[in-house]
Short mmCIF file of C-alpha atoms in Angstrom, two decimals:
data_model
loop_
_atom_site.label_atom_id
_atom_site.label_comp_id
_atom_site.label_asym_id
_atom_site.label_seq_id
_atom_site.Cartn_x
_atom_site.Cartn_y
_atom_site.Cartn_z
CA UNK A 1 0.00 0.00 0.00
CA UNK A 2 2.23 2.79 -1.30
CA UNK A 3 1.98 5.65 -3.71
CA UNK A 4 4.37 5.69 -6.63
CA UNK A 5 6.14 8.72 -5.18
CA UNK A 6 5.29 9.36 -1.51
CA UNK A 7 8.04 11.95 -1.19
CA UNK A 8 6.44 13.93 -3.98
CA UNK A 9 3.12 13.82 -2.10
CA UNK A 10 4.60 15.39 1.03
CA UNK A 11 6.48 17.99 -1.04
CA UNK A 12 3.28 18.93 -2.88
CA UNK A 13 1.40 19.20 0.38
CA UNK A 14 4.07 21.35 2.06
CA UNK A 15 4.18 23.69 -0.94
CA UNK A 16 0.39 24.04 -0.76
CA UNK A 17 0.55 24.65 3.00
CA UNK A 18 3.10 27.45 2.55
CA UNK A 19 0.48 29.36 0.56
CA UNK A 20 -2.77 28.23 2.20
CA UNK A 21 -2.11 27.52 5.89
CA UNK A 22 -4.97 28.53 8.16
CA UNK A 23 -4.15 31.35 10.56
CA UNK A 24 -4.88 29.93 14.00
CA UNK A 25 -4.00 31.49 17.36
CA UNK A 26 -2.08 28.43 18.54
CA UNK A 27 -0.09 27.98 15.35
CA UNK A 28 3.19 29.43 14.08
CA UNK A 29 3.28 30.36 10.37
CA UNK A 30 4.81 27.89 7.88
CA UNK A 31 8.61 27.69 7.85
CA UNK A 32 8.77 29.52 11.16
CA UNK A 33 12.27 29.63 12.60
CA UNK A 34 10.92 29.87 16.14
CA UNK A 35 9.86 26.61 17.84
CA UNK A 36 6.18 26.36 18.62
CA UNK A 37 5.15 26.64 22.27
CA UNK A 38 4.40 23.10 23.45
CA UNK A 39 1.92 24.44 26.01
CA UNK A 40 -0.16 26.15 23.33
CA UNK A 41 0.06 23.14 21.02
CA UNK A 42 -1.04 20.78 23.81
CA UNK A 43 -3.85 23.06 24.98
CA UNK A 44 -5.24 23.49 21.46
CA UNK A 45 -5.09 19.77 20.70
CA UNK A 46 -6.96 18.88 23.89
CA UNK A 47 -9.60 21.51 23.19
CA UNK A 48 -10.01 20.40 19.58
CA UNK A 49 -10.87 16.82 20.53
CA UNK A 50 -14.53 16.35 19.51
CA UNK A 51 -14.80 20.13 18.96
CA UNK A 52 -14.53 22.38 15.90
CA UNK A 53 -12.03 25.21 15.44
CA UNK A 54 -14.65 28.00 15.51
CA UNK A 55 -15.85 26.85 18.94
CA UNK A 56 -12.34 26.46 20.35
CA UNK A 57 -10.94 29.89 19.39
CA UNK A 58 -12.57 31.97 22.17
CA UNK A 59 -11.88 29.29 24.80
CA UNK A 60 -8.23 29.11 23.76
CA UNK A 61 -7.89 32.90 23.89
CA UNK A 62 -9.49 33.00 27.34
CA UNK A 63 -7.34 30.18 28.74
CA UNK A 64 -4.06 31.58 27.42
CA UNK A 65 -4.90 35.07 28.67
CA UNK A 66 -5.82 33.81 32.13
CA UNK A 67 -3.18 31.05 32.33
CA UNK A 68 -0.42 31.97 29.84
CA UNK A 69 1.80 28.98 30.56
CA UNK A 70 1.68 25.51 32.04
CA UNK A 71 2.89 26.71 35.46
CA UNK A 72 0.01 29.16 35.73
CA UNK A 73 -2.48 26.47 34.76
CA UNK A 74 -0.98 24.00 37.23
CA UNK A 75 -1.38 26.55 40.03
CA UNK A 76 -5.00 27.33 39.11
CA UNK A 77 -7.92 26.10 41.18
CA UNK A 78 -9.62 23.15 39.49
CA UNK A 79 -13.08 24.68 39.92
CA UNK A 80 -11.90 27.78 38.05
CA UNK A 81 -10.56 25.64 35.22
CA UNK A 82 -13.82 23.71 35.02
CA UNK A 83 -15.81 26.95 34.99
CA UNK A 84 -13.67 28.32 32.15
CA UNK A 85 -14.17 25.04 30.26
CA UNK A 86 -17.97 25.03 30.66
CA UNK A 87 -19.64 24.69 27.26
CA UNK A 88 -16.81 22.78 25.57
CA UNK A 89 -18.19 19.43 26.77
CA UNK A 90 -16.39 16.15 27.48
CA UNK A 91 -15.40 17.48 30.90
CA UNK A 92 -12.92 14.71 31.62
CA UNK A 93 -10.66 16.64 29.23
CA UNK A 94 -10.65 19.64 31.57
CA UNK A 95 -9.86 17.54 34.61
CA UNK A 96 -7.03 15.78 32.75
CA UNK A 97 -5.83 19.16 31.49
CA UNK A 98 -5.32 20.30 35.07
CA UNK A 99 -3.74 17.00 36.14
CA UNK A 100 -1.42 17.08 33.15
CA UNK A 101 -0.29 20.64 33.88
CA UNK A 102 0.56 19.66 37.45
CA UNK A 103 2.42 16.57 36.27
CA UNK A 104 4.49 18.63 33.82
CA UNK A 105 5.38 21.09 36.56
CA UNK A 106 6.03 18.50 39.29
CA UNK A 107 7.89 15.89 37.26
CA UNK A 108 9.23 17.77 34.21
CA UNK A 109 10.11 21.13 35.78
CA UNK A 110 7.48 22.92 33.69
CA UNK A 111 8.75 21.69 30.31
CA UNK A 112 6.81 19.21 28.23
CA UNK A 113 8.69 16.01 27.37
CA UNK A 114 9.67 15.82 23.71
CA UNK A 115 9.16 12.18 22.76
CA UNK A 116 5.88 10.45 21.96
CA UNK A 117 6.61 7.74 24.53
CA UNK A 118 7.14 10.23 27.34
CA UNK A 119 4.22 12.41 26.29
CA UNK A 120 1.86 9.43 26.45
CA UNK A 121 2.59 9.05 30.17
CA UNK A 122 0.79 12.36 30.81
CA UNK A 123 -2.89 12.39 31.89
CA UNK A 124 -5.26 12.71 28.93
CA UNK A 125 -2.51 12.46 26.31
CA UNK A 126 -3.21 9.57 23.94
CA UNK A 127 -1.50 8.41 20.77
CA UNK A 128 -2.83 11.18 18.55
CA UNK A 129 -2.16 14.04 20.97
CA UNK A 130 1.34 12.77 21.76
CA UNK A 131 2.18 12.53 18.06
CA UNK A 132 0.76 16.01 17.39
CA UNK A 133 2.81 17.62 20.18
CA UNK A 134 5.97 15.77 19.16
CA UNK A 135 5.60 16.79 15.52
CA UNK A 136 4.29 20.35 15.85
CA UNK A 137 6.12 21.54 18.97
CA UNK A 138 9.34 19.55 18.62
CA UNK A 139 9.48 18.89 14.85
CA UNK A 140 9.79 15.13 15.21
CA UNK A 141 8.61 12.88 12.34
CA UNK A 142 5.69 11.53 14.33
CA UNK A 143 2.71 10.07 12.46
CA UNK A 144 -0.23 12.35 13.29
CA UNK A 145 -3.63 10.87 12.43
CA UNK A 146 -6.88 12.59 13.37
CA UNK A 147 -10.26 12.35 11.65
CA UNK A 148 -9.20 14.74 8.89
CA UNK A 149 -6.05 12.76 8.19
CA UNK A 150 -7.99 9.49 8.16
CA UNK A 151 -10.25 10.89 5.46
CA UNK A 152 -7.33 12.12 3.34
CA UNK A 153 -5.53 8.78 3.59
CA UNK A 154 -8.64 6.72 2.88
CA UNK A 155 -9.18 8.64 -0.36
CA UNK A 156 -5.57 9.03 -1.39
CA UNK A 157 -4.92 5.27 -1.06
CA UNK A 158 -8.52 4.15 -1.84
CA UNK A 159 -8.79 2.17 1.40
CA UNK A 160 -12.15 0.41 1.35
CA UNK A 161 -12.06 -1.12 4.84
CA UNK A 162 -14.71 0.62 6.95
CA UNK A 163 -13.90 2.55 10.09
CA UNK A 164 -13.02 1.85 12.82
CA UNK A 165 -11.46 -1.38 11.46
CA UNK A 166 -9.48 0.65 8.91
CA UNK A 167 -7.50 2.62 11.52
CA UNK A 168 -4.32 0.48 11.38
CA UNK A 169 -4.31 0.70 7.55
CA UNK A 170 -4.82 4.45 7.67
CA UNK A 171 -1.99 4.94 10.16
CA UNK A 172 0.30 2.76 8.03
CA UNK A 173 -0.60 4.81 4.95
CA UNK A 174 0.05 8.09 6.80
CA UNK A 175 3.42 6.76 7.95
CA UNK A 176 4.57 6.27 4.35
CA UNK A 177 4.04 9.98 3.66
CA UNK A 178 5.34 11.52 6.90
CA UNK A 179 8.60 13.28 5.95
CA UNK A 180 11.78 13.81 7.92
CA UNK A 181 11.86 17.39 6.65
CA UNK A 182 9.42 19.84 8.26
CA UNK A 183 7.30 17.14 9.94
CA UNK A 184 5.47 19.71 12.09
CA UNK A 185 4.39 21.75 9.08
CA UNK A 186 3.49 18.55 7.25
CA UNK A 187 1.26 17.34 10.11
CA UNK A 188 -0.63 20.65 10.10
CA UNK A 189 -0.77 20.67 6.30
CA UNK A 190 -2.49 17.31 6.01
CA UNK A 191 -4.95 18.25 8.77
CA UNK A 192 -5.70 21.54 6.96
CA UNK A 193 -6.20 19.68 3.70
CA UNK A 194 -8.82 17.46 5.32
CA UNK A 195 -10.52 20.40 7.04
CA UNK A 196 -10.70 22.74 4.05
CA UNK A 197 -10.35 20.75 0.78
CA UNK A 198 -10.84 17.02 1.37
CA UNK A 199 -14.06 17.56 3.30
CA UNK A 200 -16.56 14.83 4.22
CA UNK A 201 -19.10 15.98 1.62
CA UNK A 202 -18.43 17.68 -1.72
CA UNK A 203 -14.61 17.67 -1.54
CA UNK A 204 -12.97 20.42 -3.62
CA UNK A 205 -10.89 18.00 -5.67
CA UNK A 206 -10.22 20.55 -8.42
CA UNK A 207 -7.94 22.60 -6.15
CA UNK A 208 -6.39 19.72 -4.19
CA UNK A 209 -2.58 19.60 -4.41
CA UNK A 210 -2.74 15.78 -4.35
CA UNK A 211 -5.34 15.46 -7.11
CA UNK A 212 -3.02 13.64 -9.53
CA UNK A 213 -2.09 11.07 -6.88
CA UNK A 214 -5.56 10.40 -5.42
CA UNK A 215 -6.81 6.90 -6.19
CA UNK A 216 -10.35 7.57 -4.98
CA UNK A 217 -10.58 10.56 -7.32
CA UNK A 218 -9.46 8.42 -10.23
CA UNK A 219 -12.16 5.90 -9.32
CA UNK A 220 -14.69 8.74 -9.46
CA UNK A 221 -16.21 8.66 -6.00
CA UNK A 222 -13.91 10.16 -3.34
CA UNK A 223 -16.85 11.30 -1.20
CA UNK A 224 -17.77 7.66 -0.50
CA UNK A 225 -14.57 7.19 1.52
CA UNK A 226 -13.78 6.54 4.27
CA UNK A 227 -16.44 3.89 4.64
CA UNK A 228 -18.01 3.48 8.05
CA UNK A 229 -19.84 0.65 9.71
CA UNK A 230 -23.49 1.53 10.33
CA UNK A 231 -23.92 2.92 13.81
CA UNK A 232 -26.53 1.30 16.01
CA UNK A 233 -29.27 3.69 17.11
CA UNK A 234 -28.55 5.51 20.35
CA UNK A 235 -30.60 4.28 23.29
CA UNK A 236 -32.60 6.71 25.42
CA UNK A 237 -32.08 6.82 29.16
CA UNK A 238 -34.49 8.32 31.65
CA UNK A 239 -33.65 10.22 34.82
CA UNK A 240 -34.98 12.52 37.50
CA UNK A 241 -33.25 15.49 39.12
CA UNK A 242 -34.20 17.54 42.17
CA UNK A 243 -34.10 21.33 42.21
CA UNK A 244 -34.29 22.77 45.73
CA UNK A 245 -34.56 26.54 46.22
CA UNK A 246 -34.30 27.99 49.73
CA UNK A 247 -35.89 31.17 51.13
CA UNK A 248 -32.79 33.25 50.40
CA UNK A 249 -32.77 32.24 46.74
CA UNK A 250 -30.02 29.63 46.86
CA UNK A 251 -30.03 26.46 44.77
CA UNK A 252 -28.73 23.14 46.07
CA UNK A 253 -26.05 21.65 43.79
CA UNK A 254 -24.16 18.40 44.22
CA UNK A 255 -20.67 17.52 43.04
CA UNK A 256 -20.77 14.33 41.01
CA UNK A 257 -18.31 11.48 41.71
CA UNK A 258 -14.84 11.90 40.21
CA UNK A 259 -15.22 8.96 37.85
CA UNK A 260 -17.99 8.45 35.35
CA UNK A 261 -20.02 10.71 33.11
CA UNK A 262 -19.68 14.42 34.00
CA UNK A 263 -17.17 13.31 36.63
CA UNK A 264 -16.48 15.90 39.32
CA UNK A 265 -18.92 18.42 37.85
CA UNK A 266 -21.62 20.27 39.76
CA UNK A 267 -25.22 19.35 39.03
CA UNK A 268 -28.61 18.65 40.49
CA UNK A 269 -28.98 15.61 42.76
CA UNK A 270 -31.00 12.60 41.67
CA UNK A 271 -30.88 8.83 41.08
CA UNK A 272 -28.86 7.04 38.38
CA UNK A 273 -30.11 7.24 34.79
CA UNK A 274 -31.13 4.09 32.96
CA UNK A 275 -33.16 2.97 29.94
CA UNK A 276 -35.91 1.68 32.23
CA UNK A 277 -35.76 4.81 34.38
CA UNK A 278 -35.42 4.94 38.17
CA UNK A 279 -38.13 3.39 40.31
CA UNK A 280 -40.28 5.53 42.56
CA UNK A 281 -38.41 4.11 45.54
CA UNK A 282 -35.07 5.15 44.01
CA UNK A 283 -36.43 8.59 43.20
CA UNK A 284 -37.76 9.10 46.73
CA UNK A 285 -34.51 7.87 48.31
CA UNK A 286 -32.47 10.37 46.32
CA UNK A 287 -34.42 13.46 47.47
CA UNK A 288 -31.86 15.84 49.00
CA UNK A 289 -34.26 17.20 51.67
CA UNK A 290 -37.79 16.73 53.05
CA UNK A 291 -40.13 18.92 51.02
CA UNK A 292 -43.38 19.04 49.06
CA UNK A 293 -41.72 17.99 45.83
CA UNK A 294 -43.71 18.28 42.63
CA UNK A 295 -43.01 17.42 39.01
CA UNK A 296 -42.12 20.33 36.74
CA UNK A 297 -43.76 20.44 33.35
CA UNK A 298 -41.52 19.20 30.53
CA UNK A 299 -38.12 17.51 30.49
CA UNK A 300 -34.51 18.53 30.00
CA UNK A 301 -33.40 16.76 26.83
CA UNK A 302 -29.73 16.13 26.05
CA UNK A 303 -27.67 13.89 23.79
CA UNK A 304 -24.38 12.38 24.92
CA UNK A 305 -21.96 10.46 22.73
CA UNK A 306 -23.60 7.09 23.33
CA UNK A 307 -27.17 7.85 24.40
CA UNK A 308 -30.02 10.35 24.56
CA UNK A 309 -31.27 11.50 27.96
CA UNK A 310 -34.71 12.62 29.08
CA UNK A 311 -34.41 14.24 32.51
CA UNK A 312 -37.56 15.02 34.50
CA UNK A 313 -37.45 17.68 37.22
CA UNK A 314 -38.90 17.66 40.71
CA UNK A 315 -38.88 21.07 42.32
CA UNK A 316 -39.61 22.56 45.74
CA UNK A 317 -38.93 25.56 47.93
CA UNK A 318 -37.26 24.25 51.05
CA UNK A 319 -35.80 25.30 54.34
CA UNK A 320 -32.02 25.10 54.22
CA UNK A 321 -31.35 21.75 55.91
CA UNK A 322 -28.01 20.26 56.83
CA UNK A 323 -26.45 19.07 53.62
CA UNK A 324 -24.11 16.26 52.57
CA UNK A 325 -20.37 16.98 52.15
CA UNK A 326 -20.70 16.83 48.36
CA UNK A 327 -23.54 19.40 48.35
CA UNK A 328 -23.42 23.16 48.40
CA UNK A 329 -25.88 26.03 48.36
CA UNK A 330 -25.25 28.42 45.48
CA UNK A 331 -26.96 31.84 45.25
CA UNK A 332 -29.12 31.94 42.17
CA UNK A 333 -27.32 35.05 40.90
CA UNK A 334 -24.03 33.13 40.97
CA UNK A 335 -25.16 30.08 38.99
CA UNK A 336 -23.74 31.54 35.78
CA UNK A 337 -20.25 31.57 37.28
CA UNK A 338 -20.32 27.86 38.16
CA UNK A 339 -18.74 25.06 36.12
CA UNK A 340 -22.04 23.56 35.03
CA UNK A 341 -22.40 21.11 32.14
CA UNK A 342 -24.92 22.00 29.45
CA UNK A 343 -27.38 19.35 30.65
CA UNK A 344 -27.53 20.89 34.12
CA UNK A 345 -27.99 24.38 32.69
CA UNK A 346 -31.00 23.08 30.78
CA UNK A 347 -32.36 21.40 33.91
CA UNK A 348 -31.88 24.52 36.04
CA UNK A 349 -33.65 26.70 33.48
CA UNK A 350 -36.60 24.30 33.37
CA UNK A 351 -36.85 23.89 37.14
CA UNK A 352 -36.40 27.54 38.05
CA UNK A 353 -39.00 28.56 35.49
CA UNK A 354 -41.46 26.15 37.13
CA UNK A 355 -40.76 27.61 40.60
CA UNK A 356 -41.03 31.20 39.30
CA UNK A 357 -44.45 30.50 37.87
CA UNK A 358 -45.61 29.44 41.33
CA UNK A 359 -44.25 32.52 43.07
#
């Protein structure tokens, strides 16, 4: 599985990148003589996981203004980091971001390790992120393969194996093109090609620098690759959450367990979610305080990676009882400053609206 001239492919791509590189706040221009800041490369790559560039830009600017280097981030309070991350989703990334910063400071004297092997020992740094940091920040010929690169390789080499089974083939194909010269620029070039030219639908083949080498284009149907196994339908889980509002206008929030979905985040208390839904006994046992609880009209609807959720709300105005160690009363006016996942923002809006209508 090789092209007739893989070196020519990387040269063509680098020449295209010199003229067409995207201007991104975490990126040095092509052929830059200054090494890229590993902190900024790492931060951007973590933020870009499962998230598009347009969404990441303001978060990246905010983080690098507030915490301009890895030492500053390591010294930050985790709750502040989570609050700054709110809205980006996949909150385990934010927790690992903070852990990783502390590890770099404590074990690497504030400097990121330069090899893929060492980078992969850091919290939240997997194969792709390690390769990206090694290539972009340290100009090592690491094989960087994200979703954009997978698409480019599947079309360039006409790899018919469906994803995710095709991943080893796609990595092997990418390895044949990764050059020793300017590997950091090359890694960003092939990602840019996938993001701007070799797009999932209606690829702009006419302006692609690799047009003459692309086997899928010669076959006449590049947009059909990469193939993917049909995804099973997402199941729907049901849940209940409690919204307690005290006489001074404070809302009771609970910190979720460290591990698991939305780990360590603040949210409304309630029983575990399941496809069958919690039983009435489970719902009653999870009430955070004695009160005249009632069901709010409607549900908070949210979609996670692997399932849909329908979350019903039970609301009440309560006296401020003694609370569990994982609970805290938050003034309503301060809810916007909390690190709340999108689901819990939806639930709070629904529940508070129901209580306001009763006032």
